[in-house]
C-alpha positions as a Python dict, from the first residue, in 0.01 Angstrom:
ca = {
    (1, 'X'): (0, 0, 0),
    (2, 'X'): (166, 322, -116),
    (3, 'X'): (129, 618, 120),
    (4, 'X'): (463, 805, 103),
    (5, 'X'): (519, 1084, -145),
    (6, 'X'): (807, 1319, -222),
    (7, 'X'): (863, 1409, 144),
    (8, 'X'): (676, 1197, 395),
    (9, 'X'): (303, 1122, 393),
    (10, 'X'): (54, 1388, 285),
    (11, 'X'): (-299, 1268, 223),
    (12, 'X'): (-653, 1407, 232),
    (13, 'X'): (-841, 1344, 554),
    (14, 'X'): (-1049, 1127, 588),
    (15, 'X'): (-1073, 992, 232),
    (16, 'X'): (-708, 885, 213),
    (17, 'X'): (-585, 922, 571),
    (18, 'X'): (-801, 779, 851),
    (19, 'X'): (-751, 663, 1212),
    (20, 'X'): (-734, 295, 1116),
    (21, 'X'): (-446, 356, 873),
    (22, 'X'): (-264, 563, 1135),
    (23, 'X'): (-303, 288, 1397),
    (24, 'X'): (-162, 33, 1151),
    (25, 'X'): (136, 259, 1073),
    (26, 'X'): (206, 281, 1447),
    (27, 'X'): (198, -98, 1477),
    (28, 'X'): (435, -134, 1180),
    (29, 'X'): (682, 111, 1334),
    (30, 'X'): (693, -109, 1642),
    (31, 'X'): (744, -422, 1435),
    (32, 'X'): (1035, -265, 1244),
    (33, 'X'): (1215, -185, 1568),
    (34, 'X'): (1350, 153, 1456),
    (35, 'X'): (1355, 268, 1819),
    (36, 'X'): (1194, 178, 2149),
    (37, 'X'): (1088, 541, 2197),
    (38, 'X'): (930, 809, 1980),
    (39, 'X'): (900, 1188, 2006),
    (40, 'X'): (607, 1352, 1829),
    (41, 'X'): (562, 1716, 1729),
    (42, 'X'): (258, 1839, 1539),
    (43, 'X'): (155, 2145, 1341),
    (44, 'X'): (-159, 2358, 1376),
    (45, 'X'): (-385, 2166, 1138),
    (46, 'X'): (-735, 2085, 1260),
    (47, 'X'): (-669, 1711, 1236),
    (48, 'X'): (-318, 1709, 1385),
    (49, 'X'): (-419, 1590, 1733),
    (50, 'X'): (-617, 1306, 1579),
    (51, 'X'): (-325, 1204, 1358),
    (52, 'X'): (-84, 1218, 1650),
    (53, 'X'): (-304, 1004, 1876),
    (54, 'X'): (-375, 759, 1594),
    (55, 'X'): (-4, 698, 1540),
    (56, 'X'): (59, 697, 1916),
    (57, 'X'): (-211, 435, 1975),
    (58, 'X'): (-45, 200, 1727),
    (59, 'X'): (302, 258, 1868),
    (60, 'X'): (190, 213, 2229),
    (61, 'X'): (15, -108, 2126),
    (62, 'X'): (342, -232, 1978),
    (63, 'X'): (546, -152, 2289),
    (64, 'X'): (700, 184, 2190),
    (65, 'X'): (716, 459, 2454),
    (66, 'X'): (563, 777, 2311),
    (67, 'X'): (665, 1130, 2411),
    (68, 'X'): (444, 1419, 2304),
    (69, 'X'): (657, 1728, 2240),
    (70, 'X'): (358, 1941, 2144),
    (71, 'X'): (278, 2204, 1884),
    (72, 'X'): (625, 2267, 1743),
    (73, 'X'): (807, 2299, 1409),
    (74, 'X'): (911, 1995, 1206),
    (75, 'X'): (1287, 2061, 1251),
    (76, 'X'): (1243, 1989, 1622),
    (77, 'X'): (1132, 1635, 1534),
    (78, 'X'): (1470, 1580, 1367),
    (79, 'X'): (1648, 1748, 1658),
    (80, 'X'): (1461, 1535, 1913),
    (81, 'X'): (1539, 1217, 1720),
    (82, 'X'): (1909, 1304, 1718),
    (83, 'X'): (1943, 1425, 2075),
    (84, 'X'): (1714, 1165, 2237),
    (85, 'X'): (1822, 877, 2009),
    (86, 'X'): (1454, 827, 1942),
    (87, 'X'): (1215, 791, 1649),
    (88, 'X'): (1115, 1147, 1559),
    (89, 'X'): (772, 1213, 1410),
    (90, 'X'): (630, 1538, 1279),
    (91, 'X'): (255, 1535, 1219),
    (92, 'X'): (214, 1775, 929),
    (93, 'X'): (125, 1815, 566),
    (94, 'X'): (383, 2093, 533),
    (95, 'X'): (261, 2352, 279),
    (96, 'X'): (-37, 2151, 147),
    (97, 'X'): (-394, 2287, 180),
    (98, 'X'): (-573, 2246, 516),
    (99, 'X'): (-770, 1932, 421),
    (100, 'X'): (-442, 1740, 399),
    (101, 'X'): (-243, 1592, 685),
    (102, 'X'): (27, 1332, 729),
    (103, 'X'): (363, 1282, 893),
    (104, 'X'): (740, 1274, 847),
    (105, 'X'): (966, 1023, 1019),
    (106, 'X'): (1318, 1076, 1154),
    (107, 'X'): (1551, 794, 1257),
    (108, 'X'): (1762, 822, 1576),
    (109, 'X'): (2053, 974, 1380),
    (110, 'X'): (1835, 1276, 1293),
    (111, 'X'): (1790, 1187, 925),
    (112, 'X'): (1449, 1190, 763),
    (113, 'X'): (1331, 845, 658),
    (114, 'X'): (1489, 697, 346),
    (115, 'X'): (1292, 550, 61),
    (116, 'X'): (1411, 206, 172),
    (117, 'X'): (1250, 245, 515),
    (118, 'X'): (934, 391, 363),
    (119, 'X'): (899, 95, 127),
    (120, 'X'): (935, -147, 419),
    (121, 'X'): (656, 35, 602),
    (122, 'X'): (431, 27, 294),
    (123, 'X'): (494, -344, 244),
    (124, 'X'): (410, -430, 605),
    (125, 'X'): (88, -226, 611),
    (126, 'X'): (-89, -510, 431),
    (127, 'X'): (18, -766, 691),
    (128, 'X'): (-163, -855, 1012),
    (129, 'X'): (-23, -755, 1352),
    (130, 'X'): (-138, -821, 1706),
    (131, 'X'): (-78, -574, 1988),
    (132, 'X'): (164, -669, 2263),
    (133, 'X'): (33, -797, 2596),
    (134, 'X'): (-100, -556, 2855),
    (135, 'X'): (226, -575, 3053),
    (136, 'X'): (431, -471, 2747),
    (137, 'X'): (240, -170, 2613),
    (138, 'X'): (440, 151, 2580),
    (139, 'X'): (419, 448, 2813),
    (140, 'X'): (280, 787, 2709),
    (141, 'X'): (433, 1105, 2852),
    (142, 'X'): (545, 1455, 2751),
    (143, 'X'): (885, 1605, 2674),
    (144, 'X'): (855, 1980, 2633),
    (145, 'X'): (1219, 2042, 2728),
    (146, 'X'): (1340, 1946, 2382),
    (147, 'X'): (1205, 2273, 2235),
    (148, 'X'): (1408, 2479, 2481),
    (149, 'X'): (1716, 2268, 2413),
    (150, 'X'): (1676, 2333, 2041),
    (151, 'X'): (1653, 2710, 2094),
    (152, 'X'): (1953, 2709, 2327),
    (153, 'X'): (2175, 2506, 2094),
    (154, 'X'): (2079, 2709, 1787),
    (155, 'X'): (2165, 3033, 1966),
    (156, 'X'): (2493, 2893, 2098),
    (157, 'X'): (2593, 2811, 1742),
    (158, 'X'): (2462, 3112, 1548),
    (159, 'X'): (2431, 3404, 1788),
    (160, 'X'): (2598, 3714, 1634),
    (161, 'X'): (2955, 3776, 1754),
    (162, 'X'): (2878, 4150, 1758),
    (163, 'X'): (2574, 4373, 1718),
    (164, 'X'): (2622, 4633, 1447),
    (165, 'X'): (2252, 4673, 1365),
    (166, 'X'): (1921, 4571, 1519),
    (167, 'X'): (1704, 4537, 1210),
    (168, 'X'): (1326, 4541, 1219),
    (169, 'X'): (1212, 4211, 1066),
    (170, 'X'): (866, 4072, 999),
    (171, 'X'): (829, 3704, 1092),
    (172, 'X'): (538, 3545, 903),
    (173, 'X'): (455, 3204, 1055),
    (174, 'X'): (164, 3119, 821),
    (175, 'X'): (-58, 3045, 1124),
    (176, 'X'): (160, 2740, 1173),
    (177, 'X'): (401, 2566, 1406),
    (178, 'X'): (680, 2828, 1414),
    (179, 'X'): (454, 3079, 1594),
    (180, 'X'): (674, 3084, 1906),
    (181, 'X'): (1023, 2960, 1814),
    (182, 'X'): (1108, 3179, 1513),
    (183, 'X'): (1008, 3516, 1668),
    (184, 'X'): (1191, 3417, 1985),
    (185, 'X'): (1508, 3327, 1795),
    (186, 'X'): (1493, 3656, 1604),
    (187, 'X'): (1456, 3859, 1923),
    (188, 'X'): (1734, 3675, 2105),
    (189, 'X'): (1969, 3728, 1810),
    (190, 'X'): (1933, 4103, 1839),
    (191, 'X'): (1671, 4173, 1572),
    (192, 'X'): (1345, 4354, 1638),
    (193, 'X'): (1075, 4113, 1517),
    (194, 'X'): (721, 4208, 1425),
    (195, 'X'): (503, 3899, 1413),
    (196, 'X'): (251, 3835, 1139),
    (197, 'X'): (16, 3535, 1108),
    (198, 'X'): (168, 3392, 1425),
    (199, 'X'): (-157, 3274, 1584),
    (200, 'X'): (-180, 2897, 1518),
    (201, 'X'): (-486, 2821, 1307),
    (202, 'X'): (-523, 2508, 1096),
    (203, 'X'): (-764, 2683, 860),
    (204, 'X'): (-471, 2901, 744),
    (205, 'X'): (-700, 3206, 724),
    (206, 'X'): (-437, 3466, 631),
    (207, 'X'): (-267, 3296, 337),
    (208, 'X'): (-184, 2963, 182),
    (209, 'X'): (85, 2785, 385),
    (210, 'X'): (310, 2752, 79),
    (211, 'X'): (539, 3060, 81),
    (212, 'X'): (535, 3117, -295),
    (213, 'X'): (617, 3445, -460),
    (214, 'X'): (257, 3508, -570),
    (215, 'X'): (133, 3436, -217),
    (216, 'X'): (377, 3663, -34),
    (217, 'X'): (412, 3968, -258),
    (218, 'X'): (83, 4106, -126),
    (219, 'X'): (268, 4177, 201),
    (220, 'X'): (551, 4380, 52),
    (221, 'X'): (376, 4709, 130),
    (222, 'X'): (344, 4622, 498),
    (223, 'X'): (721, 4605, 540),
    (224, 'X'): (770, 4962, 423),
    (225, 'X'): (492, 5089, 649),
    (226, 'X'): (660, 4951, 962),
    (227, 'X'): (1013, 5025, 833),
    (228, 'X'): (1108, 4655, 827),
    (229, 'X'): (1409, 4556, 621),
    (230, 'X'): (1293, 4204, 550),
    (231, 'X'): (1003, 3957, 571),
    (232, 'X'): (1095, 3602, 674),
    (233, 'X'): (806, 3374, 581),
    (234, 'X'): (759, 3011, 682),
    (235, 'X'): (530, 2737, 560),
    (236, 'X'): (293, 2556, 797),
    (237, 'X'): (550, 2337, 973),
    (238, 'X'): (871, 2540, 958),
    (239, 'X'): (1097, 2336, 734),
    (240, 'X'): (1072, 2604, 462),
    (241, 'X'): (1161, 2970, 448),
    (242, 'X'): (1100, 3238, 186),
    (243, 'X'): (1235, 3593, 203),
    (244, 'X'): (1111, 3931, 83),
    (245, 'X'): (1364, 4213, 102),
    (246, 'X'): (1222, 4564, 102),
    (247, 'X'): (1487, 4676, -148),
    (248, 'X'): (1474, 4387, -395),
    (249, 'X'): (1140, 4216, -332),
    (250, 'X'): (1098, 3837, -327),
    (251, 'X'): (1445, 3687, -320),
    (252, 'X'): (1482, 3405, -566),
    (253, 'X'): (1503, 3073, -386),
    (254, 'X'): (1818, 2965, -569),
    (255, 'X'): (1999, 3282, -464),
    (256, 'X'): (1930, 3204, -97),
    (257, 'X'): (2057, 2849, -140),
    (258, 'X'): (2366, 2975, -322),
    (259, 'X'): (2426, 3223, -38),
    (260, 'X'): (2412, 2945, 223),
    (261, 'X'): (2645, 2731, 10),
    (262, 'X'): (2882, 3026, -28),
    (263, 'X'): (2904, 3066, 350),
    (264, 'X'): (2953, 2694, 413),
    (265, 'X'): (3210, 2640, 137),
    (266, 'X'): (3410, 2938, 255),
    (267, 'X'): (3471, 2755, 583),
    (268, 'X'): (3510, 2403, 443),
    (269, 'X'): (3512, 2288, 79),
    (270, 'X'): (3304, 1981, 5),
    (271, 'X'): (3002, 1839, -172),
    (272, 'X'): (2683, 2035, -227),
    (273, 'X'): (2375, 1820, -281),
    (274, 'X'): (2090, 2005, -450),
    (275, 'X'): (1749, 1902, -576),
    (276, 'X'): (1685, 1874, -947),
    (277, 'X'): (1488, 2203, -957),
    (278, 'X'): (1774, 2432, -851),
    (279, 'X'): (1937, 2679, -1085),
    (280, 'X'): (2260, 2825, -1216),
    (281, 'X'): (2352, 3040, -915),
    (282, 'X'): (2441, 2725, -722),
    (283, 'X'): (2654, 2591, -1006),
    (284, 'X'): (2854, 2913, -1025),
    (285, 'X'): (2906, 2949, -648),
    (286, 'X'): (3013, 2587, -601),
    (287, 'X'): (3253, 2609, -895),
    (288, 'X'): (3398, 2931, -753),
    (289, 'X'): (3492, 2751, -431),
    (290, 'X'): (3620, 2437, -599),
    (291, 'X'): (3338, 2225, -459),
    (292, 'X'): (3136, 1956, -625),
    (293, 'X'): (2763, 1997, -702),
    (294, 'X'): (2542, 1694, -738),
    (295, 'X'): (2171, 1707, -823),
    (296, 'X'): (1933, 1462, -662),
    (297, 'X'): (1558, 1389, -655),
    (298, 'X'): (1336, 1641, -479),
    (299, 'X'): (1270, 1551, -115),
    (300, 'X'): (1555, 1299, -104),
    (301, 'X'): (1873, 1509, -77),
    (302, 'X'): (1915, 1381, 281),
    (303, 'X'): (1963, 1029, 144),
    (304, 'X'): (2268, 1139, -52),
    (305, 'X'): (2409, 1315, 256),
    (306, 'X'): (2373, 989, 446),
    (307, 'X'): (2545, 795, 167),
    (308, 'X'): (2841, 1033, 140),
    (309, 'X'): (2872, 1092, 513),
    (310, 'X'): (2763, 1423, 675),
    (311, 'X'): (3126, 1529, 725),
    (312, 'X'): (3182, 1532, 349),
    (313, 'X'): (2883, 1752, 264),
    (314, 'X'): (2886, 2131, 307),
    (315, 'X'): (2512, 2178, 246),
    (316, 'X'): (2217, 1993, 99),
    (317, 'X'): (1932, 2199, -31),
    (318, 'X'): (1624, 2243, -242),
    (319, 'X'): (1405, 2549, -294),
    (320, 'X'): (1293, 2683, 47),
    (321, 'X'): (1483, 2405, 228),
    (322, 'X'): (1830, 2371, 381),
    (323, 'X'): (2025, 2093, 550),
    (324, 'X'): (2349, 2207, 715),
    (325, 'X'): (2513, 1879, 826),
    (326, 'X'): (2746, 2056, 1069),
    (327, 'X'): (2430, 2164, 1259),
    (328, 'X'): (2197, 1868, 1199),
    (329, 'X'): (2083, 1615, 944),
    (330, 'X'): (1730, 1750, 899),
    (331, 'X'): (1575, 2021, 682),
    (332, 'X'): (1548, 2335, 894),
    (333, 'X'): (1371, 2663, 811),
    (334, 'X'): (1442, 2813, 1153),
    (335, 'X'): (1812, 2756, 1094),
    (336, 'X'): (1778, 2978, 786),
    (337, 'X'): (1629, 3255, 1001),
    (338, 'X'): (1931, 3227, 1231),
    (339, 'X'): (2188, 3235, 948),
    (340, 'X'): (2029, 3536, 778),
    (341, 'X'): (1990, 3738, 1098),
    (342, 'X'): (2338, 3647, 1223),
    (343, 'X'): (2491, 3802, 913),
    (344, 'X'): (2261, 4106, 905),
    (345, 'X'): (2316, 4188, 1274),
    (346, 'X'): (2695, 4138, 1254),
    (347, 'X'): (2752, 4335, 932),
    (348, 'X'): (2482, 4599, 966),
    (349, 'X'): (2372, 4530, 608),
    (350, 'X'): (2040, 4416, 457),
    (351, 'X'): (2031, 4074, 294),
    (352, 'X'): (2007, 4222, -57),
    (353, 'X'): (2339, 4402, 2),
    (354, 'X'): (2504, 4086, 136),
    (355, 'X'): (2395, 3890, -172),
    (356, 'X'): (2532, 4164, -395),
    (357, 'X'): (2867, 4182, -213),
    (358, 'X'): (2909, 3804, -224),
    (359, 'X'): (2837, 3817, -598),
    (360, 'X'): (2546, 3571, -581),
    (361, 'X'): (2404, 3550, -937),
    (362, 'X'): (2045, 3651, -1005),
    (363, 'X'): (1900, 3503, -1325),
    (364, 'X'): (1543, 3527, -1454),
    (365, 'X'): (1336, 3227, -1343),
    (366, 'X'): (986, 3089, -1350),
    (367, 'X'): (806, 2822, -1146),
    (368, 'X'): (448, 2726, -1214),
    (369, 'X'): (207, 2443, -1137),
    (370, 'X'): (-101, 2318, -1322),
    (371, 'X'): (-402, 2120, -1201),
    (372, 'X'): (-590, 1936, -1472),
    (373, 'X'): (-950, 1825, -1502),
    (374, 'X'): (-994, 1536, -1494),
    (375, 'X'): (-696, 1460, -1267),
    (376, 'X'): (-649, 1122, -1437),
    (377, 'X'): (-504, 1277, -1753),
    (378, 'X'): (-205, 1429, -1571),
    (379, 'X'): (24, 1130, -1611),
    (380, 'X'): (-60, 1082, -1975),
    (381, 'X'): (-13, 1452, -2048),
    (382, 'X'): (321, 1442, -1865),
    (383, 'X'): (444, 1151, -2076),
    (384, 'X'): (345, 1319, -2400),
    (385, 'X'): (492, 1652, -2292),
    (386, 'X'): (826, 1486, -2212),
    (387, 'X'): (843, 1358, -2571),
    (388, 'X'): (735, 1689, -2725),
    (389, 'X'): (996, 1886, -2529),
    (390, 'X'): (1289, 1698, -2677),
    (391, 'X'): (1281, 1923, -2982),
    (392, 'X'): (1048, 2207, -2889),
    (393, 'X'): (1314, 2454, -2769),
    (394, 'X'): (1616, 2335, -2962),
    (395, 'X'): (1849, 2042, -2905),
    (396, 'X'): (1931, 1999, -2533),
    (397, 'X'): (2297, 1974, -2436),
    (398, 'X'): (2197, 1735, -2159),
    (399, 'X'): (1886, 1563, -2023),
    (400, 'X'): (1874, 1461, -1655),
    (401, 'X'): (1598, 1220, -1558),
    (402, 'X'): (1660, 1153, -1186),
    (403, 'X'): (1328, 1321, -1090),
    (404, 'X'): (1116, 1420, -1386),
    (405, 'X'): (1302, 1544, -1694),
    (406, 'X'): (1543, 1837, -1688),
    (407, 'X'): (1651, 1975, -2025),
    (408, 'X'): (1972, 2179, -2019),
    (409, 'X'): (2052, 2391, -2326),
    (410, 'X'): (2385, 2516, -2466),
    (411, 'X'): (2306, 2878, -2368),
    (412, 'X'): (2281, 2782, -1999),
    (413, 'X'): (1901, 2790, -1984),
    (414, 'X'): (1714, 2488, -1851),
    (415, 'X'): (1366, 2350, -1811),
    (416, 'X'): (1232, 2086, -1572),
    (417, 'X'): (897, 1909, -1596),
    (418, 'X'): (787, 1677, -1316),
    (419, 'X'): (482, 1542, -1143),
    (420, 'X'): (420, 1657, -785),
    (421, 'X'): (461, 1374, -539),
    (422, 'X'): (221, 1530, -286),
    (423, 'X'): (-58, 1692, -492),
    (424, 'X'): (-225, 1620, -829),
    (425, 'X'): (-15, 1886, -1002),
    (426, 'X'): (214, 1911, -1302),
    (427, 'X'): (510, 2134, -1217),
    (428, 'X'): (725, 2331, -1462),
    (429, 'X'): (1050, 2504, -1362),
    (430, 'X'): (1268, 2715, -1592),
    (431, 'X'): (1560, 2957, -1583),
    (432, 'X'): (1759, 3151, -1841),
    (433, 'X'): (2031, 3414, -1858),
    (434, 'X'): (1800, 3665, -2030),
    (435, 'X'): (1435, 3759, -1987),
    (436, 'X'): (1380, 3712, -2358),
    (437, 'X'): (1495, 3349, -2352),
    (438, 'X'): (1289, 3280, -2039),
    (439, 'X'): (974, 3421, -2202),
    (440, 'X'): (1037, 3200, -2503),
    (441, 'X'): (1063, 2888, -2285),
    (442, 'X'): (756, 2967, -2074),
    (443, 'X'): (530, 3064, -2366),
    (444, 'X'): (618, 2760, -2577),
    (445, 'X'): (582, 2512, -2291),
    (446, 'X'): (257, 2657, -2160),
    (447, 'X'): (104, 2659, -2506),
    (448, 'X'): (202, 2294, -2547),
    (449, 'X'): (46, 2201, -2211),
    (450, 'X'): (-287, 2362, -2302),
    (451, 'X'): (-275, 2198, -2644),
    (452, 'X'): (-214, 1852, -2496),
    (453, 'X'): (-483, 1897, -2230),
    (454, 'X'): (-738, 1978, -2499),
    (455, 'X'): (-622, 1687, -2714),
    (456, 'X'): (-667, 1449, -2420),
    (457, 'X'): (-1020, 1573, -2356),
    (458, 'X'): (-939, 1778, -2047),
    (459, 'X'): (-856, 2132, -1940),
    (460, 'X'): (-639, 2334, -1702),
    (461, 'X'): (-850, 2439, -1403),
    (462, 'X'): (-579, 2604, -1192),
    (463, 'X'): (-238, 2762, -1252),
    (464, 'X'): (-15, 2891, -973),
    (465, 'X'): (312, 3084, -998),
    (466, 'X'): (621, 3083, -780),
}
């Protein structure tokens, strides 16, 4: 029974995710023997308590001791797994709409679950298990200290060495799990945070939990009104971060990742593992430092870190997401807040100026997603589009097919088409060195998608940007 997608489990409740399935997952986790204890955090979704208790019931029935950490960001599940040598669980559907929920698993070394472990879980879900005897059931208790330990350790590592500037920053928590930790970190690092959407609410009333460009740009005017230099915006569970700078607007995701890589490689050369949808800024920064860039499937960069050994990897990243192995083995959006504010407070410069001084490239880019009606034609359209693209924009210099199909052209431009692993969407990513070339790519590909949808008897019912 397949339940895992690109990054963990994200399913619609109750049609795809129900209490019986959750109980069975908990039993399977006990049978696999990943750990005798588990630590669970959860986000603000309406169904998160139900999902947590469903999983907990199965684990307790299989003999696992369960510790409830509480409403807390996903990175703390990885931290708890690592520091407590426990199975970490984050109940979340990340940036998906509110009707979704699910979970991510972290093994006692702090790594998110590998595809191998996920396949074992899926295989065992169809088998029959009996609970342990009454004398062997697990214990249920709480461990709220782990949140404070996370905050303390992050500050010990990234607190500014000097305070040159106390910038006003807006922290947008998307009504999600970072409502307390991120503003607190910002304040303790010397910034002056103004909180926005920091009341937990699983309906996500203020905005969609996905921090896309088209979602966040409506807030750009607020920053100037309160004299903030930057908006730091999370998704629902805190593993992602997007940034709006009052001087340059929405900062391209690849530029942020290239900035983090630049900082890490400056201290220690090594591998950079990036998802297939990252752009040319990373290539140029890694080459500048004599590092090695390797692209990997979306949602699975942590697997390559594990294979190579954390000590050999400077950073692993994908849009919105960062793993810094010298800090921890999990994706961490709060870590990004700390890195950005550390450098702003120490230097007295806005992020846009730091990117400029570090010569982080800024190329035109486009990201868009399509939902088709009926949903069933998506896979067929994808397959036909992949064939059509081989000659649509000229002969590619290289085609990478580790996660979807990425077409790289002699002029440096590239195009990626892939199916979302968490929603019924077709995703298109593109980048070029000139706006003219980017417009050519986007217009040709979009026209082809509409043409194929019509040919297959369907239509595009939703298009999102960013």
